[in-house]
PDB file of C-alpha atoms and ligand atoms in Angstrom:
ATOM      1  CA  MET A   1      29.494 -98.655 -89.057  1.00  0.00           C
ATOM      2  CA  SER A   2      26.642 -99.141 -86.692  1.00  0.00           C
ATOM      3  CA  GLY A   3      27.074 -95.654 -85.282  1.00  0.00           C
ATOM      4  CA  THR A   4      27.401 -96.894 -81.709  1.00  0.00           C
ATOM      5  CA  PHE A   5      29.883 -95.038 -79.649  1.00  0.00           C
ATOM      6  CA  THR A   6      30.781 -97.311 -76.777  1.00  0.00           C
ATOM      7  CA  LYS A   7      32.305 -96.474 -73.436  1.00  0.00           C
ATOM      8  CA  SER A   8      35.452 -98.346 -74.325  1.00  0.00           C
ATOM      9  CA  MET A   9      35.854 -96.288 -77.518  1.00  0.00           C
ATOM     10  CA  ALA A  10      35.574 -93.105 -75.500  1.00  0.00           C
ATOM     11  CA  ARG A  11      38.089 -94.458 -73.005  1.00  0.00           C
ATOM     12  CA  ASN A  12      40.545 -95.364 -75.739  1.00  0.00           C
ATOM     13  CA  ILE A  13      40.286 -91.910 -77.287  1.00  0.00           C
ATOM     14  CA  PHE A  14      40.825 -90.333 -73.877  1.00  0.00           C
ATOM     15  CA  TYR A  15      43.858 -92.426 -72.949  1.00  0.00           C
ATOM     16  CA  GLY A  16      45.275 -92.392 -76.469  1.00  0.00           C
ATOM     17  CA  GLY A  17      44.919 -88.625 -76.763  1.00  0.00           C
ATOM     18  CA  SER A  18      46.358 -88.006 -73.320  1.00  0.00           C
ATOM     19  CA  MET A  19      49.302 -90.293 -74.023  1.00  0.00           C
ATOM     20  CA  PHE A  20      49.973 -88.590 -77.349  1.00  0.00           C
ATOM     21  CA  PHE A  21      50.129 -85.130 -75.843  1.00  0.00           C
ATOM     22  CA  VAL A  22      52.173 -86.225 -72.812  1.00  0.00           C
ATOM     23  CA  LEU A  23      54.745 -87.702 -75.198  1.00  0.00           C
ATOM     24  CA  LEU A  24      54.670 -84.586 -77.379  1.00  0.00           C
ATOM     25  CA  PHE A  25      55.152 -82.413 -74.291  1.00  0.00           C
ATOM     26  CA  LEU A  26      58.120 -84.501 -73.122  1.00  0.00           C
ATOM     27  CA  ALA A  27      59.712 -84.465 -76.590  1.00  0.00           C
ATOM     28  CA  LEU A  28      59.413 -80.672 -76.879  1.00  0.00           C
ATOM     29  CA  THR A  29      60.701 -80.150 -73.328  1.00  0.00           C
ATOM     30  CA  PHE A  30      63.663 -82.370 -74.052  1.00  0.00           C
ATOM     31  CA  ASP A  31      64.371 -80.499 -77.285  1.00  0.00           C
ATOM     32  CA  THR A  32      64.184 -77.107 -75.519  1.00  0.00           C
ATOM     33  CA  MET A  33      66.556 -78.216 -72.761  1.00  0.00           C
ATOM     34  CA  LYS A  34      68.988 -79.502 -75.367  1.00  0.00           C
ATOM     35  CA  VAL A  35      68.934 -76.397 -77.552  1.00  0.00           C
ATOM     36  CA  LEU A  36      68.834 -73.622 -74.927  1.00  0.00           C
ATOM     37  CA  PRO A  37      72.476 -73.881 -73.734  1.00  0.00           C
ATOM     38  CA  GLN A  38      73.662 -73.333 -77.316  1.00  0.00           C
ATOM     39  CA  ARG A  39      71.579 -70.174 -77.628  1.00  0.00           C
ATOM     40  CA  ASP A  40      71.992 -68.339 -74.325  1.00  0.00           C
ATOM     41  CA  ASN A  41      75.493 -67.039 -75.044  1.00  0.00           C
ATOM     42  CA  ARG A  42      76.727 -68.345 -71.681  1.00  0.00           C
ATOM     43  CA  ALA A  43      80.371 -68.427 -72.796  1.00  0.00           C
ATOM     44  CA  ASN A  44      80.457 -64.617 -72.847  1.00  0.00           C
ATOM     45  CA  LEU A  45      79.140 -64.217 -69.307  1.00  0.00           C
ATOM     46  CA  THR A  46      81.921 -62.034 -67.886  1.00  0.00           C
ATOM     47  CA  GLN A  47      82.061 -60.277 -64.515  1.00  0.00           C
ATOM     48  CA  ALA A  48      81.286 -56.971 -66.282  1.00  0.00           C
ATOM     49  CA  VAL A  49      78.086 -58.485 -67.689  1.00  0.00           C
ATOM     50  CA  ILE A  50      77.095 -59.699 -64.217  1.00  0.00           C
ATOM     51  CA  ASN A  51      77.777 -56.256 -62.705  1.00  0.00           C
ATOM     52  CA  GLY A  52      75.837 -54.638 -65.530  1.00  0.00           C
ATOM     53  CA  LYS A  53      72.854 -56.869 -64.909  1.00  0.00           C
ATOM     54  CA  LYS A  54      72.893 -55.790 -61.272  1.00  0.00           C
ATOM     55  CA  ILE A  55      72.685 -52.139 -62.358  1.00  0.00           C
ATOM     56  CA  TRP A  56      69.927 -53.057 -64.793  1.00  0.00           C
ATOM     57  CA  GLU A  57      67.975 -54.606 -61.899  1.00  0.00           C
ATOM     58  CA  THR A  58      68.632 -52.037 -59.156  1.00  0.00           C
ATOM     59  CA  ARG A  59      67.770 -49.078 -61.438  1.00  0.00           C
ATOM     60  CA  ASN A  60      64.609 -50.843 -62.610  1.00  0.00           C
ATOM     61  CA  CYS A  61      65.216 -50.280 -66.329  1.00  0.00           C
ATOM     62  CA  ILE A  62      62.632 -53.014 -66.947  1.00  0.00           C
ATOM     63  CA  GLY A  63      60.005 -50.789 -65.311  1.00  0.00           C
ATOM     64  CA  CYS A  64      59.960 -48.754 -68.541  1.00  0.00           C
ATOM     65  CA  HIS A  65      61.821 -50.848 -71.128  1.00  0.00           C
ATOM     66  CA  THR A  66      61.518 -54.361 -72.524  1.00  0.00           C
ATOM     67  CA  LEU A  67      64.472 -56.729 -72.797  1.00  0.00           C
ATOM     68  CA  LEU A  68      63.992 -59.444 -75.430  1.00  0.00           C
ATOM     69  CA  GLY A  69      60.307 -58.625 -75.433  1.00  0.00           C
ATOM     70  CA  GLU A  70      59.719 -58.879 -71.663  1.00  0.00           C
ATOM     71  CA  GLY A  71      59.082 -55.835 -69.503  1.00  0.00           C
ATOM     72  CA  ALA A  72      57.178 -52.571 -69.724  1.00  0.00           C
ATOM     73  CA  TYR A  73      56.030 -50.905 -72.927  1.00  0.00           C
ATOM     74  CA  PHE A  74      56.756 -47.310 -71.922  1.00  0.00           C
ATOM     75  CA  ALA A  75      60.152 -47.100 -73.634  1.00  0.00           C
ATOM     76  CA  PRO A  76      62.016 -48.866 -76.481  1.00  0.00           C
ATOM     77  CA  GLU A  77      63.178 -52.493 -76.562  1.00  0.00           C
ATOM     78  CA  LEU A  78      66.789 -52.695 -75.338  1.00  0.00           C
ATOM     79  CA  GLY A  79      67.736 -56.292 -76.199  1.00  0.00           C
ATOM     80  CA  ASN A  80      68.923 -55.030 -79.564  1.00  0.00           C
ATOM     81  CA  VAL A  81      69.910 -51.475 -78.625  1.00  0.00           C
ATOM     82  CA  TYR A  82      73.605 -52.395 -78.674  1.00  0.00           C
ATOM     83  CA  THR A  83      73.438 -53.366 -82.351  1.00  0.00           C
ATOM     84  CA  ARG A  84      71.025 -50.543 -83.210  1.00  0.00           C
ATOM     85  CA  ARG A  85      72.951 -47.716 -81.501  1.00  0.00           C
ATOM     86  CA  GLY A  86      76.384 -48.906 -80.392  1.00  0.00           C
ATOM     87  CA  PRO A  87      78.185 -48.420 -77.051  1.00  0.00           C
ATOM     88  CA  ASP A  88      79.045 -44.712 -77.392  1.00  0.00           C
ATOM     89  CA  PHE A  89      75.479 -43.664 -78.128  1.00  0.00           C
ATOM     90  CA  ILE A  90      74.165 -45.705 -75.184  1.00  0.00           C
ATOM     91  CA  LYS A  91      76.583 -44.109 -72.709  1.00  0.00           C
ATOM     92  CA  ALA A  92      76.017 -40.584 -74.037  1.00  0.00           C
ATOM     93  CA  TRP A  93      72.273 -41.163 -73.959  1.00  0.00           C
ATOM     94  CA  ILE A  94      72.218 -42.340 -70.345  1.00  0.00           C
ATOM     95  CA  MET A  95      74.453 -39.451 -69.245  1.00  0.00           C
ATOM     96  CA  GLY A  96      72.303 -36.922 -71.106  1.00  0.00           C
ATOM     97  CA  GLN A  97      68.986 -37.745 -69.417  1.00  0.00           C
ATOM     98  CA  PRO A  98      66.450 -36.318 -69.038  1.00  0.00           C
ATOM     99  CA  THR A  99      66.309 -34.722 -72.477  1.00  0.00           C
ATOM    100  CA  GLY A 100      63.448 -32.399 -71.567  1.00  0.00           C
ATOM    101  CA  THR A 101      62.226 -32.575 -75.176  1.00  0.00           C
ATOM    102  CA  PRO A 102      58.595 -31.416 -75.150  1.00  0.00           C
ATOM    103  CA  GLY A 103      56.094 -34.098 -76.073  1.00  0.00           C
ATOM    104  CA  ARG A 104      58.565 -36.969 -75.621  1.00  0.00           C
ATOM    105  CA  ARG A 105      58.532 -39.479 -72.795  1.00  0.00           C
ATOM    106  CA  GLN A 106      61.341 -38.894 -70.341  1.00  0.00           C
ATOM    107  CA  MET A 107      63.978 -41.141 -68.811  1.00  0.00           C
ATOM    108  CA  PRO A 108      65.507 -40.275 -65.403  1.00  0.00           C
ATOM    109  CA  GLN A 109      69.143 -39.365 -64.705  1.00  0.00           C
ATOM    110  CA  PHE A 110      70.829 -42.288 -62.909  1.00  0.00           C
ATOM    111  CA  ASN A 111      74.197 -40.604 -62.136  1.00  0.00           C
ATOM    112  CA  LEU A 112      76.163 -43.696 -63.124  1.00  0.00           C
ATOM    113  CA  THR A 113      79.969 -43.759 -62.902  1.00  0.00           C
ATOM    114  CA  PRO A 114      82.020 -44.469 -66.066  1.00  0.00           C
ATOM    115  CA  GLN A 115      82.648 -47.981 -64.687  1.00  0.00           C
ATOM    116  CA  GLU A 116      78.928 -48.573 -64.173  1.00  0.00           C
ATOM    117  CA  LEU A 117      78.219 -47.345 -67.705  1.00  0.00           C
ATOM    118  CA  ASP A 118      80.813 -49.766 -69.113  1.00  0.00           C
ATOM    119  CA  ASP A 119      79.255 -52.647 -67.159  1.00  0.00           C
ATOM    120  CA  LEU A 120      75.767 -51.718 -68.313  1.00  0.00           C
ATOM    121  CA  VAL A 121      76.947 -51.605 -71.927  1.00  0.00           C
ATOM    122  CA  ALA A 122      78.611 -55.018 -71.446  1.00  0.00           C
ATOM    123  CA  PHE A 123      75.277 -56.364 -70.226  1.00  0.00           C
ATOM    124  CA  LEU A 124      73.399 -54.875 -73.195  1.00  0.00           C
ATOM    125  CA  LYS A 125      76.016 -56.271 -75.593  1.00  0.00           C
ATOM    126  CA  TYR A 126      75.644 -59.702 -73.986  1.00  0.00           C
ATOM    127  CA  SER A 127      71.850 -59.478 -74.289  1.00  0.00           C
ATOM    128  CA  SER A 128      72.103 -58.512 -77.953  1.00  0.00           C
ATOM    129  CA  GLU A 129      74.081 -61.703 -78.638  1.00  0.00           C
ATOM    130  CA  ILE A 130      71.499 -64.086 -77.190  1.00  0.00           C
ATOM    131  CA  ASN A 131      69.876 -66.073 -79.981  1.00  0.00           C
ATOM    132  CA  SER A 132      66.232 -65.202 -79.351  1.00  0.00           C
ATOM    133  CA  ALA A 133      65.027 -66.483 -82.736  1.00  0.00           C
ATOM    134  CA  LYS A 134      64.560 -62.860 -83.867  1.00  0.00           C
ATOM    135  CA  TRP A 135      62.274 -62.043 -80.951  1.00  0.00           C
ATOM    136  CA  PRO A 136      60.807 -59.477 -80.530  1.00  0.00           C
ATOM    137  CA  PRO A 137      59.684 -59.090 -84.149  1.00  0.00           C
ATOM    138  CA  ASN A 138      59.318 -55.314 -83.868  1.00  0.00           C
ATOM    139  CA  ILE A 139      62.815 -53.853 -83.791  1.00  0.00           C
ATOM    140  CA  GLU A 140      62.088 -51.152 -81.176  1.00  0.00           C
ATOM    141  CA  GLY A 141      59.583 -53.314 -79.291  1.00  0.00           C
TER     142      GLY A 141
HETATM  143  C1  HEC B   1      61.009 -43.907 -66.153  1.00  0.00           C
HETATM  144  C2  HEC B   1      61.167 -44.703 -67.331  1.00  0.00           C
HETATM  145  C3  HEC B   1      62.562 -45.161 -67.736  1.00  0.00           C
HETATM  146  C4  HEC B   1      63.496 -45.855 -67.000  1.00  0.00           C
HETATM  147  C5  HEC B   1      63.389 -46.319 -65.562  1.00  0.00           C
HETATM  148  C6  HEC B   1      64.612 -46.096 -67.893  1.00  0.00           C
HETATM  149  N1  HEC B   1      64.362 -45.559 -69.118  1.00  0.00           N
HETATM  150 FE1  HEC B   1      65.567 -45.667 -70.765  1.00  0.00          FE
HETATM  151  N2  HEC B   1      64.220 -44.613 -71.847  1.00  0.00           N
HETATM  152  C7  HEC B   1      62.998 -44.156 -71.386  1.00  0.00           C
HETATM  153  C8  HEC B   1      62.299 -43.483 -72.468  1.00  0.00           C
HETATM  154  C9  HEC B   1      60.919 -42.862 -72.362  1.00  0.00           C
HETATM  155  C10 HEC B   1      63.139 -43.536 -73.610  1.00  0.00           C
HETATM  156  C11 HEC B   1      62.867 -42.962 -75.013  1.00  0.00           C
HETATM  157  C12 HEC B   1      62.949 -41.459 -74.951  1.00  0.00           C
HETATM  158  C13 HEC B   1      62.897 -40.811 -76.310  1.00  0.00           C
HETATM  159  O1  HEC B   1      62.885 -41.511 -77.324  1.00  0.00           O
HETATM  160  O2  HEC B   1      62.878 -39.581 -76.349  1.00  0.00           O
HETATM  161  C14 HEC B   1      64.340 -44.260 -73.194  1.00  0.00           C
HETATM  162  C15 HEC B   1      65.407 -44.542 -74.025  1.00  0.00           C
HETATM  163  C16 HEC B   1      66.511 -45.290 -73.674  1.00  0.00           C
HETATM  164  C17 HEC B   1      67.596 -45.616 -74.563  1.00  0.00           C
HETATM  165  C18 HEC B   1      67.694 -45.249 -76.040  1.00  0.00           C
HETATM  166  C19 HEC B   1      66.884 -46.274 -76.808  1.00  0.00           C
HETATM  167  C20 HEC B   1      66.934 -46.114 -78.287  1.00  0.00           C
HETATM  168  O3  HEC B   1      66.304 -46.948 -78.953  1.00  0.00           O
HETATM  169  O4  HEC B   1      67.547 -45.176 -78.779  1.00  0.00           O
HETATM  170  C21 HEC B   1      68.498 -46.362 -73.849  1.00  0.00           C
HETATM  171  C22 HEC B   1      69.813 -46.954 -74.318  1.00  0.00           C
HETATM  172  C23 HEC B   1      67.961 -46.484 -72.492  1.00  0.00           C
HETATM  173  N3  HEC B   1      66.751 -45.819 -72.430  1.00  0.00           N
HETATM  174  C24 HEC B   1      68.575 -47.180 -71.472  1.00  0.00           C
HETATM  175  C25 HEC B   1      68.063 -47.307 -70.183  1.00  0.00           C
HETATM  176  C26 HEC B   1      68.726 -48.020 -69.121  1.00  0.00           C
HETATM  177  C27 HEC B   1      70.028 -48.770 -69.263  1.00  0.00           C
HETATM  178  C28 HEC B   1      67.947 -47.885 -68.016  1.00  0.00           C
HETATM  179  C29 HEC B   1      68.240 -48.388 -66.612  1.00  0.00           C
HETATM  180  C30 HEC B   1      69.511 -47.972 -66.035  1.00  0.00           C
HETATM  181  C31 HEC B   1      66.779 -47.105 -68.381  1.00  0.00           C
HETATM  182  N4  HEC B   1      66.895 -46.781 -69.710  1.00  0.00           N
HETATM  183  C32 HEC B   1      65.745 -46.779 -67.520  1.00  0.00           C
HETATM  184  C33 HEC B   1      62.484 -44.332 -70.116  1.00  0.00           C
HETATM  185  C34 HEC B   1      63.122 -44.976 -69.069  1.00  0.00           C
END
């Protein structure tokens, strides 16, 4: 080795490296697009789930909570609340707000109808069944 680093060597490293990572990027993108439809639980997307998501959005639950790790860190993760608490607890909890417990963060009263509560629970059940590769790692977010 003479120790000379020529322009053409630099060029080959640049093009070779760029090509390698472009191909890696394409392979990973392709893999993600292939795997996602099997994980997003689309088959269980009922009208109740869709209505529930609308309530979730219009009441801005995400302004305090996270869902599958995304959202605000004021209140617990809700992507897994269906499996952690079950449907009856969730409905009773939402109806019983605010708790007024001193020293605890408070959640507002949304005055939801029984139908709206059912839809919301359907949405939370649907979310709990999405294969998120165990994300978020902390069970209550
Ligand atoms: C202003 C903030 C805020 C908003 C908006 C909010 N929450 Fe909450 N929520 C909280 C807080 C704070 C707690 C935890 C209170 C506690 O532990 O005492 C909580 C707890 C919960 C729990 C119980 C979680 C558990 O792990 O036991 C559920 C279920 C829940 N919220 C659902 C909802 C839904 C559904 C919405 C939207 C319709 C919503 N929340 C909107 C603040 C909020």
